[in-house]
GROMACS .gro file of C-alpha atoms in nm:
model
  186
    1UNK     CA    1  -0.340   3.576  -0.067
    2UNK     CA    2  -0.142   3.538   0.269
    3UNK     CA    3   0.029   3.212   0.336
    4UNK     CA    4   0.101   3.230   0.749
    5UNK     CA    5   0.420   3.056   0.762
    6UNK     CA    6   0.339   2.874   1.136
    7UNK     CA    7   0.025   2.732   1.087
    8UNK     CA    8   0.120   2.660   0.715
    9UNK     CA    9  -0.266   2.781   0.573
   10UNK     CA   10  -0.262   3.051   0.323
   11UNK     CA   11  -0.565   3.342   0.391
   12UNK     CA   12  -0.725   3.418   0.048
   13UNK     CA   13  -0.753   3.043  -0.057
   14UNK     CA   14  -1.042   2.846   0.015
   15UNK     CA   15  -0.987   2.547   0.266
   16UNK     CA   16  -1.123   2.226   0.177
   17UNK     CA   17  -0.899   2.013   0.423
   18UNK     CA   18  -0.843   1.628   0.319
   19UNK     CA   19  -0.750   1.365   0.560
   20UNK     CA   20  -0.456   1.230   0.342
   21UNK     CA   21  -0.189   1.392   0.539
   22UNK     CA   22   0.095   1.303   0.789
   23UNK     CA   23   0.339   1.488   0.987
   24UNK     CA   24   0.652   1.572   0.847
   25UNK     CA   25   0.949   1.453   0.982
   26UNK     CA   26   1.210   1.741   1.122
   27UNK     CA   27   1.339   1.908   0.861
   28UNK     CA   28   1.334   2.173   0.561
   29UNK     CA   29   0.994   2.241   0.329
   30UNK     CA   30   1.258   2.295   0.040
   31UNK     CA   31   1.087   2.190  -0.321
   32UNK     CA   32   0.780   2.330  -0.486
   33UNK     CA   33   0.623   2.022  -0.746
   34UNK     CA   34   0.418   2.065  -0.987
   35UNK     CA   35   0.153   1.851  -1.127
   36UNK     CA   36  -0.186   1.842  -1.332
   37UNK     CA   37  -0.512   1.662  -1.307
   38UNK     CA   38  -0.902   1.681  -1.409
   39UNK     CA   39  -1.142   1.457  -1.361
   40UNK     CA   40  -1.279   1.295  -1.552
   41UNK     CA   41  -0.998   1.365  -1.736
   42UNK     CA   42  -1.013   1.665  -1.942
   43UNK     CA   43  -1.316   1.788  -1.716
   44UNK     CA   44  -1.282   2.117  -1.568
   45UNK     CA   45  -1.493   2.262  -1.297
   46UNK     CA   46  -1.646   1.923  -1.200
   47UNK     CA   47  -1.579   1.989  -0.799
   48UNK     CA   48  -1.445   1.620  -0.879
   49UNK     CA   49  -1.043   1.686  -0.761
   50UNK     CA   50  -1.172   1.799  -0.442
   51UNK     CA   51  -1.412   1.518  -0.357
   52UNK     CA   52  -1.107   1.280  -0.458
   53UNK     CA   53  -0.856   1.466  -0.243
   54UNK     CA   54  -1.201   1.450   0.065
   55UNK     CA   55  -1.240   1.062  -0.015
   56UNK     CA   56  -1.598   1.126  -0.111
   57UNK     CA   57  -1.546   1.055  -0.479
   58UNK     CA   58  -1.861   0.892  -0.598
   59UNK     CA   59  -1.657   0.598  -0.809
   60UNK     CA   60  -1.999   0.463  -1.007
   61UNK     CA   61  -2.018   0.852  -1.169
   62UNK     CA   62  -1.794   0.785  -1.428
   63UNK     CA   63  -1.574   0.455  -1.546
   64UNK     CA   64  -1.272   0.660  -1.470
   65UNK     CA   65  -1.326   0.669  -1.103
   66UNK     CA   66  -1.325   0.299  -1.049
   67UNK     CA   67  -0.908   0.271  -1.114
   68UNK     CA   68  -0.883   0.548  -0.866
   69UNK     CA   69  -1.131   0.421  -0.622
   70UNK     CA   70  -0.902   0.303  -0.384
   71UNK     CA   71  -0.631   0.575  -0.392
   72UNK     CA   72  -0.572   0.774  -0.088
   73UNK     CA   73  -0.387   1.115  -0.203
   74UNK     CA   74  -0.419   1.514  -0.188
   75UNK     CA   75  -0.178   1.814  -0.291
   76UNK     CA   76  -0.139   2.118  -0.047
   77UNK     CA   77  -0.335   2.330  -0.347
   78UNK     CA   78  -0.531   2.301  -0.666
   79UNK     CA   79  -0.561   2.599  -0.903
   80UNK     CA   80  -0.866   2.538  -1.041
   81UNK     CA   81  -0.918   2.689  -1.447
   82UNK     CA   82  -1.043   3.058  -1.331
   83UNK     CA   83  -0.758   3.123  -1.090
   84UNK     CA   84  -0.949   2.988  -0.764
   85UNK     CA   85  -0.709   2.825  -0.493
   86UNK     CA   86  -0.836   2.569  -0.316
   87UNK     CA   87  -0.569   2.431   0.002
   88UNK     CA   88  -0.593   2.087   0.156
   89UNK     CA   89  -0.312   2.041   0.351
   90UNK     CA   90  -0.109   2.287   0.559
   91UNK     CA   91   0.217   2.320   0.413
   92UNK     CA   92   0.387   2.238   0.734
   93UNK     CA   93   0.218   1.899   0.707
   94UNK     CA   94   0.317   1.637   0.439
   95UNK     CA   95   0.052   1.604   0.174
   96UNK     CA   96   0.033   1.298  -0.011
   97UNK     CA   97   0.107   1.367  -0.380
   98UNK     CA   98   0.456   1.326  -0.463
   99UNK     CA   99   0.463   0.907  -0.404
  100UNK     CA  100   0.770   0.727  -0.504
  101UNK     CA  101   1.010   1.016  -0.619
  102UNK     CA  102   1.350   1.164  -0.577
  103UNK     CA  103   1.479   1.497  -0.622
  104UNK     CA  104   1.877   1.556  -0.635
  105UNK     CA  105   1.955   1.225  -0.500
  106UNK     CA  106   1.690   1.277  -0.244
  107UNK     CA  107   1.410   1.024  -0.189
  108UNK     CA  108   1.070   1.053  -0.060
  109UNK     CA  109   0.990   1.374  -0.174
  110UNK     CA  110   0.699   1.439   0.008
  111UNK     CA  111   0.862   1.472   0.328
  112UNK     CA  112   1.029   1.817   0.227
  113UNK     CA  113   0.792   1.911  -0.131
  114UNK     CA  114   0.513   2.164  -0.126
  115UNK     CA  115   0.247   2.014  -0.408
  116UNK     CA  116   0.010   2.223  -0.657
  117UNK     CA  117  -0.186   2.072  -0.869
  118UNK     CA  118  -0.306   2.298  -1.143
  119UNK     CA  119  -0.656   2.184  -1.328
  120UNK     CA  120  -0.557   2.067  -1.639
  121UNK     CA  121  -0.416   1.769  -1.882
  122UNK     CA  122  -0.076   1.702  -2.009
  123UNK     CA  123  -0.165   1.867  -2.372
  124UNK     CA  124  -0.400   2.178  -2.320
  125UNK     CA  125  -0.237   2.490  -2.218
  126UNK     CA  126  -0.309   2.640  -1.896
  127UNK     CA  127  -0.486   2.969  -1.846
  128UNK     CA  128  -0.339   3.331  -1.777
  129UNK     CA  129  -0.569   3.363  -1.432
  130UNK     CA  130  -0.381   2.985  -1.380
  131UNK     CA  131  -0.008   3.145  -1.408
  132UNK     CA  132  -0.116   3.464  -1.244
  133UNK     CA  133  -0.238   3.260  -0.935
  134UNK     CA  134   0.088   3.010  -0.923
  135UNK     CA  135   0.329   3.259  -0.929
  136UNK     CA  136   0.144   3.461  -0.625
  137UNK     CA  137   0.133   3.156  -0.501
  138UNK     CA  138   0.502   3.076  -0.564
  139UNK     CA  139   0.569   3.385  -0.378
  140UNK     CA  140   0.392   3.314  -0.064
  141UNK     CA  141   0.582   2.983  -0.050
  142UNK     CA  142   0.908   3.122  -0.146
  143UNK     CA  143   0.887   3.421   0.142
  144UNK     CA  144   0.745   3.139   0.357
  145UNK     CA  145   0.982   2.895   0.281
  146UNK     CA  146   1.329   3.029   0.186
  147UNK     CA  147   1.458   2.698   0.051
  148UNK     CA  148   1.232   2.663  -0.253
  149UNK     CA  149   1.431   2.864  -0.495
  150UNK     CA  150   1.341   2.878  -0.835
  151UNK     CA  151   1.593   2.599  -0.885
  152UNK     CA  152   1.418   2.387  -0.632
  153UNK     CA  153   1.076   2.370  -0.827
  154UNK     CA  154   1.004   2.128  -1.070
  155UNK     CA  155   0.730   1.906  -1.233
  156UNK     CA  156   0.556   1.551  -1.086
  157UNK     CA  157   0.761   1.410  -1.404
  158UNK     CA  158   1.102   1.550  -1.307
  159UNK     CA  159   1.096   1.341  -0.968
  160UNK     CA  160   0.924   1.033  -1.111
  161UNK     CA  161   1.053   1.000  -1.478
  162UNK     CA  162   0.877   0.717  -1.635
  163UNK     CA  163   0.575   0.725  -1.398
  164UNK     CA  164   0.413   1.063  -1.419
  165UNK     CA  165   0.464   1.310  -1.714
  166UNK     CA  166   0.286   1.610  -1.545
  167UNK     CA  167   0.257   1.926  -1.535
  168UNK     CA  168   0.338   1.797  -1.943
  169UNK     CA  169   0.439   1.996  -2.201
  170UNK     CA  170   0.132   2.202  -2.230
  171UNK     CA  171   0.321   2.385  -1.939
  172UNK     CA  172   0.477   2.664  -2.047
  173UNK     CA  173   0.832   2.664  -1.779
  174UNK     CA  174   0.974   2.968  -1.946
  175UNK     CA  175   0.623   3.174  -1.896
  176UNK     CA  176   0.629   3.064  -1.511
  177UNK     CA  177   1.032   3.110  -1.454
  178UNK     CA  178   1.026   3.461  -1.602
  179UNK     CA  179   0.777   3.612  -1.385
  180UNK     CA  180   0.890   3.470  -1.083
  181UNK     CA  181   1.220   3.595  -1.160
  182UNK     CA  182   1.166   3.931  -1.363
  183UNK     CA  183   0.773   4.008  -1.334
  184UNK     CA  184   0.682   3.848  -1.695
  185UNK     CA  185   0.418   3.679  -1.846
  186UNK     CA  186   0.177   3.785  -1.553
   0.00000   0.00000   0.00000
């Protein structure tokens, strides 16, 4: 995997582009957020994320879909169950997956956040081809990107407490933290 820091698309990931994106404004790509999701929920491998990231998501397939219906959002990546990384959005673009957040003091998260969104519900763990493929990942960002330092990524619930609880505690932090930093738990 190869994340080309210009055009902000990462070789090695498949490309599935969604039109929920704007332009940043000027400024730093600085925070790395992390979040979950499945659908249905707690439905993996249902090619269902990336239809609802496309805004082909079939809403009278499942009773789920019809509170999400009218949702227009997308995450730079998904990492789907086996590993796979799918991109939507070019990281120099703002993806639409933070919403109302802060970060620091910082509002508006988006504007200056990297999202992946990592197949998966609050409660069941993640898999090892899940954490191998986020921290390469997390690499290509970080070379990419100076300004996401391991201090500067965090979960969807650390920047909207209350709203969102994701990536949940089925996310094991210390696993991820230790082999960015040291070469653990890969």
């Amino acid at each position: 995997m190869q994340l080309d820091s210009a055009s902000g698309w990462c070789d090695g990931a498949r490309h599935c582009p969604s039109p929920n994106f704007n332009a940043r404004p000027e400024g730093e790509i600085s925070l790395l957020v992390i979040h979950n999701i499945s659908l249905p929920p707690a439905q993996f491998a249902t090619g269902k994320v990336q239809e609802f990231f496309q805004n082909r998501l079939d809403v009278t397939e499942h009773p789920y879909f019809a509170g999400i219906a009218d949702l227009r959002v997308s995450a730079h990546f998904l990492i789907e169950r086996d590993g796979a990384v799918t991109q939507f959005v070019s990281c120099v673009d703002r993806a639409w997956h933070a919403g109302v957040s802060c970060f620091e003091g910082r509002e508006t998260c988006n504007d200056f956040s990297v999202g992946i969104e990592l197949e998966g519900t609050d409660d069941i763990p993640f898999t090892d081809a899940q954490y191998f493929s986020l921290v390469e990942l997390t690499r290509q960002l970080q070379a990419a990107f100076p300004a996401i330092t391991v201090q500067r990524i965090c979960g969807h619930s650390d920047i909207a407490p209350g709203r969102k609880t994701d990536p949940g505690p089925a996310f094991d932090w210390a696993r991820y933290r230790a082999a960015l930093t040291g070469g653990e738990g890969r």
